[in-house]
XYZ file of C-alpha atoms in Angstrom:
347
model
C 0.021 0.000 -0.008
C 2.920 2.376 0.277
C 2.689 3.639 -3.270
C -1.033 4.696 -2.589
C 0.036 6.362 0.766
C 2.823 8.256 -1.042
C 0.408 9.567 -3.748
C -2.113 10.656 -1.505
C 0.282 12.444 0.959
C 2.265 13.971 -1.850
C -1.134 15.320 -3.662
C -3.282 16.235 -0.791
C -1.055 17.333 2.164
C 2.503 17.518 1.393
C 3.134 20.234 3.873
C 1.747 18.263 6.843
C 4.407 15.491 6.405
C 7.912 16.327 8.008
C 10.468 16.983 5.084
C 12.729 13.898 6.138
C 9.864 11.502 6.472
C 8.521 12.465 3.150
C 11.873 12.163 1.504
C 12.221 8.628 3.038
C 8.728 7.654 1.813
C 9.523 8.929 -1.838
C 12.655 6.931 -1.697
C 10.942 3.722 -0.693
C 8.157 4.403 -3.501
C 11.040 4.726 -6.107
C 12.781 1.636 -4.986
C 9.276 -0.131 -5.415
C 8.737 1.297 -8.858
C 12.240 0.151 -10.092
C 11.433 -3.455 -8.869
C 7.873 -3.398 -10.134
C 9.289 -2.399 -13.538
C 11.958 -5.029 -13.337
C 9.312 -7.723 -12.709
C 6.935 -6.435 -15.448
C 9.628 -6.531 -18.044
C 10.563 -10.192 -16.764
C 6.947 -11.166 -17.073
C 6.924 -9.901 -20.801
C 10.034 -11.593 -21.518
C 9.392 -15.027 -19.983
C 5.767 -15.179 -21.442
C 7.298 -14.314 -24.843
C 9.747 -17.229 -24.333
C 6.967 -19.579 -23.578
C 4.828 -18.316 -26.464
C 7.730 -18.948 -28.915
C 7.822 -22.585 -27.526
C 4.177 -23.066 -28.316
C 3.083 -22.762 -24.588
C 0.182 -20.734 -23.729
C 0.094 -18.841 -20.309
C -2.456 -16.296 -18.750
C -0.879 -13.725 -16.444
C -2.819 -12.510 -13.107
C -2.040 -10.723 -9.940
C 1.346 -8.697 -10.003
C 1.695 -6.270 -12.954
C -1.451 -7.285 -14.497
C -3.532 -6.420 -11.510
C -1.650 -3.210 -10.956
C -2.156 -2.078 -14.465
C -6.101 -3.199 -14.626
C -6.980 -1.825 -11.334
C -4.774 0.971 -10.392
C -3.878 2.051 -14.072
C -0.260 1.790 -13.391
C 2.344 -0.779 -12.693
C 3.814 1.883 -10.282
C 0.843 2.257 -7.905
C 0.738 -1.285 -6.459
C 3.640 -3.049 -4.849
C 4.208 -6.853 -5.719
C 7.054 -9.140 -5.140
C 6.604 -11.877 -7.653
C 4.841 -13.043 -10.946
C 1.803 -15.371 -11.277
C 0.886 -17.268 -14.525
C -1.619 -19.845 -15.348
C -0.502 -22.829 -17.674
C -1.513 -26.311 -18.692
C -0.364 -28.949 -16.294
C 0.916 -31.085 -19.367
C 3.367 -28.145 -20.393
C 4.968 -27.990 -16.860
C 8.083 -30.187 -17.783
C 8.797 -27.903 -20.765
C 8.211 -24.797 -18.828
C 10.469 -26.096 -16.035
C 13.386 -26.472 -18.870
C 12.918 -23.083 -20.097
C 12.858 -21.357 -16.749
C 16.035 -23.472 -15.805
C 17.918 -22.218 -18.924
C 17.167 -18.725 -17.652
C 18.784 -19.377 -14.376
C 15.324 -19.818 -12.400
C 15.409 -22.610 -9.764
C 12.626 -24.559 -8.144
C 12.915 -25.954 -4.464
C 11.004 -29.017 -5.593
C 13.632 -31.844 -6.217
C 11.362 -34.513 -7.504
C 9.304 -32.915 -9.960
C 7.790 -36.187 -11.156
C 5.526 -36.030 -8.262
C 4.201 -32.706 -9.151
C 3.343 -34.035 -12.630
C 0.940 -36.676 -11.045
C -1.375 -34.008 -9.835
C -2.013 -36.035 -6.582
C -0.715 -33.712 -4.021
C -2.143 -30.493 -2.628
C 0.259 -28.328 -4.703
C -1.363 -26.275 -7.406
C 1.630 -24.026 -8.340
C 5.390 -24.350 -8.600
C 7.622 -21.414 -7.525
C 10.812 -20.649 -9.590
C 13.355 -18.263 -8.062
C 15.516 -15.928 -10.246
C 19.335 -15.907 -9.614
C 20.450 -13.409 -7.360
C 17.179 -13.021 -5.530
C 15.802 -10.675 -8.460
C 12.211 -12.011 -8.292
C 10.044 -15.229 -8.609
C 7.513 -16.372 -10.999
C 4.616 -18.860 -9.534
C 3.424 -21.255 -12.190
C -0.110 -22.415 -11.614
C -1.936 -25.182 -13.139
C -4.941 -24.516 -10.873
C -5.892 -21.021 -9.632
C -6.697 -22.264 -6.244
C -6.011 -25.288 -3.985
C -8.683 -28.188 -4.314
C -9.629 -27.470 -0.654
C -10.749 -23.891 -1.681
C -12.151 -24.200 -5.016
C -14.605 -21.230 -4.995
C -13.058 -19.080 -7.862
C -14.028 -19.666 -11.785
C -12.476 -22.794 -12.944
C -9.346 -22.631 -15.225
C -11.205 -23.291 -18.525
C -13.121 -20.153 -17.687
C -9.917 -18.117 -17.176
C -8.572 -19.470 -20.433
C -11.795 -18.721 -22.432
C -12.218 -15.235 -21.174
C -8.726 -14.253 -21.101
C -7.594 -11.132 -23.030
C -4.615 -9.159 -24.294
C -3.318 -6.419 -21.743
C -0.888 -3.755 -22.780
C 2.007 -3.237 -20.060
C 4.795 -0.860 -20.271
C 6.975 -3.486 -21.730
C 4.758 -5.273 -24.023
C 1.627 -7.134 -24.331
C 0.624 -10.267 -22.414
C -2.433 -12.416 -22.122
C -4.357 -11.729 -18.993
C -7.125 -12.567 -16.715
C -10.517 -10.922 -17.581
C -11.611 -8.057 -15.238
C -14.554 -10.031 -13.745
C -12.399 -13.194 -13.212
C -10.033 -10.994 -11.522
C -12.387 -9.441 -9.176
C -13.873 -12.624 -7.810
C -10.411 -14.218 -7.678
C -9.058 -11.231 -5.599
C -12.120 -12.033 -3.034
C -11.481 -15.819 -3.057
C -7.533 -15.464 -2.538
C -8.128 -12.957 0.158
C -10.462 -15.225 1.932
C -8.218 -18.120 1.580
C -5.433 -16.123 3.436
C -8.022 -14.817 6.156
C -8.184 -11.213 4.702
C -5.079 -10.347 6.623
C -3.933 -7.491 4.291
C -5.785 -4.022 3.712
C -4.281 -4.176 0.224
C -6.507 -6.925 -0.747
C -9.777 -4.680 0.202
C -8.030 -1.851 -1.897
C -7.601 -4.391 -4.896
C -11.172 -5.031 -4.761
C -12.196 -1.269 -4.406
C -9.684 -0.277 -7.264
C -10.690 -3.047 -9.640
C -14.514 -1.650 -9.360
C -13.594 1.853 -9.597
C -11.625 1.362 -12.864
C -14.646 -0.326 -14.396
C -17.703 1.565 -13.543
C -19.832 -0.556 -15.877
C -18.782 -3.986 -14.423
C -22.167 -5.915 -13.792
C -21.710 -6.839 -9.984
C -25.105 -8.493 -10.048
C -24.057 -10.921 -12.545
C -21.071 -11.484 -10.765
C -22.946 -12.312 -7.766
C -25.014 -14.918 -9.760
C -21.793 -16.587 -10.734
C -20.295 -16.403 -7.371
C -23.495 -17.990 -5.935
C -23.299 -20.790 -8.514
C -19.601 -21.387 -7.515
C -20.381 -21.419 -3.771
C -18.533 -18.156 -3.038
C -21.519 -15.856 -2.530
C -20.513 -15.061 0.886
C -16.869 -14.549 0.004
C -17.857 -12.171 -2.854
C -20.232 -10.187 -0.760
C -17.731 -9.934 2.173
C -15.150 -8.542 -0.311
C -17.709 -6.068 -1.837
C -18.941 -4.862 1.706
C -15.547 -4.422 2.964
C -14.402 -2.392 0.070
C -17.421 -0.148 0.238
C -17.366 0.284 4.130
C -13.688 0.577 4.635
C -12.408 2.354 1.660
C -15.311 3.803 0.016
C -15.679 1.686 -3.350
C -18.469 3.009 -5.546
C -20.552 0.084 -5.292
C -24.441 0.245 -6.309
C -26.636 0.590 -3.306
C -28.620 -2.547 -4.379
C -25.650 -4.994 -4.006
C -24.574 -3.158 -0.809
C -28.131 -3.769 0.721
C -27.761 -7.520 -0.102
C -24.342 -7.665 1.646
C -25.590 -5.546 4.696
C -28.706 -7.730 4.976
C -26.883 -11.054 5.124
C -26.038 -11.496 8.987
C -23.204 -13.928 8.104
C -21.599 -11.303 5.934
C -21.875 -8.381 8.116
C -20.416 -10.426 11.034
C -17.627 -11.886 9.022
C -16.741 -8.248 7.783
C -16.849 -6.743 11.360
C -14.514 -9.704 12.550
C -11.969 -8.832 9.644
C -12.097 -5.114 10.383
C -11.318 -5.764 13.953
C -8.448 -8.133 12.904
C -6.861 -5.436 10.542
C -7.349 -2.580 12.963
C -7.773 -4.006 16.452
C -5.209 -4.188 19.139
C -4.598 -6.185 22.206
C -7.149 -9.134 22.293
C -8.243 -8.346 18.642
C -4.877 -9.145 17.218
C -4.563 -12.140 15.093
C -3.480 -15.477 16.794
C -1.777 -18.272 15.073
C -5.217 -19.852 14.360
C -6.830 -17.051 12.840
C -5.789 -17.929 9.239
C -8.216 -20.759 9.795
C -10.980 -18.799 11.315
C -11.974 -16.592 8.511
C -11.742 -19.097 5.594
C -13.902 -21.548 7.451
C -16.483 -18.749 8.323
C -16.347 -17.821 4.622
C -17.279 -21.161 3.355
C -21.111 -21.818 3.153
C -22.474 -25.238 4.618
C -21.133 -27.728 6.962
C -20.161 -30.159 4.111
C -18.068 -27.642 2.221
C -16.238 -26.600 5.572
C -15.577 -30.171 6.448
C -13.943 -30.832 3.109
C -11.907 -27.760 3.578
C -10.551 -28.770 6.975
C -9.933 -32.380 6.187
C -8.154 -31.439 2.765
C -6.080 -28.657 4.401
C -4.994 -30.777 7.372
C -4.818 -34.252 5.774
C -4.446 -34.082 1.972
C -0.846 -35.275 1.147
C 1.614 -32.598 -0.205
C 4.974 -32.723 -2.046
C 6.767 -32.471 1.322
C 5.503 -35.941 2.363
C 6.492 -37.151 -1.216
C 10.034 -35.702 -1.010
C 10.306 -37.022 2.607
C 9.199 -40.716 1.513
C 8.969 -41.348 -2.222
C 6.425 -44.105 -2.794
C 5.531 -45.630 -6.047
C 2.254 -44.212 -7.413
C 0.004 -47.218 -6.613
C 0.809 -46.829 -2.980
C 0.102 -42.913 -2.800
C -3.068 -43.423 -0.742
C -0.539 -44.339 2.135
C 0.344 -40.565 2.265
C -2.910 -39.922 3.869
C -1.619 -42.079 6.957
C 1.907 -40.649 6.626
C 0.881 -36.849 6.715
C -1.014 -36.871 10.154
C 2.097 -38.273 11.760
C 4.455 -35.745 9.962
C 2.205 -32.883 10.952
C 2.118 -34.194 14.795
C 5.902 -34.227 14.854
C 6.196 -30.825 13.053
C 3.377 -28.709 14.868
C 2.801 -30.836 17.913
C 5.413 -29.304 20.297
C 4.330 -25.762 19.185
C 0.805 -26.529 20.203
C 1.671 -28.057 23.427
C 3.986 -24.974 24.309
C 0.924 -22.879 23.470
C -1.302 -24.621 25.645
C 1.215 -24.618 28.598
C 1.427 -20.704 28.070
C -2.261 -20.370 28.085
C -2.630 -22.450 31.318
C -0.069 -20.299 32.985
C -1.233 -16.898 32.018
């Protein structure tokens, strides 16, 4: 959010901010701008390499979100790139990125290719710490499948002009619903996500939010979408039609969830987030006990590449990972939970 803060203070009340503080703020904004431009140029370059190899990719988040919602890649800070690809293209993409000196932490890539594990993306890191690109074959994990499906992303994708060239990008309607789902998945822990919702709507006054609400209802993300809309309207003044604001305001669950999120963002003391808050908001965002149980079970127990890289089993024995994972989680998190319980009892 620093670029927005810098723009507001420098335009509206530059004389109020101490000169040295304003100078530091401007320096930080300039550094963010330089890094954003580096990543944007890299997105254009890498997707160009993929296209030359016959590999399609749809860009979302990062520079695309900044350009589509804020009108400039300089007005939103981002730290990596995200693209959607076909899972069958992953081996060739890994080869191309490796040739460009990008590395992935996954040492056993054949496990990713099976599609059995929780992972829905593979992160590749540039040499020298100069950025990263997350290669997605799914938009969200199977435990939280409330965004439009990947085929919808592909079908509605469009060309977006960035400062360093053109890329194929997510459609605005898909972007808006994805922002809400992605933020809910992470517990709405950043005010920047609410600004993203507001600015995406502000940039497109003609966007049909009622039609989007119908799609969100079909996808099982009605509460998620209404919560994002309500937060954007109430906290940052997004220009949202009164009709859809009234729907959100009259939904008791949406109103309660938005109040919880606002307290989490702006509260102090007992209102501050705990280790388990990243679970609370996603669970309360999900409608229906069956969907909630599915989320909890898959998030806690579904095997991951960490399990595969710890113990490599042949594919016919993959179901055993559902037994291995609980033991691995107990070893990894059990001591911390016990310490937390002891601290609470001694308080």
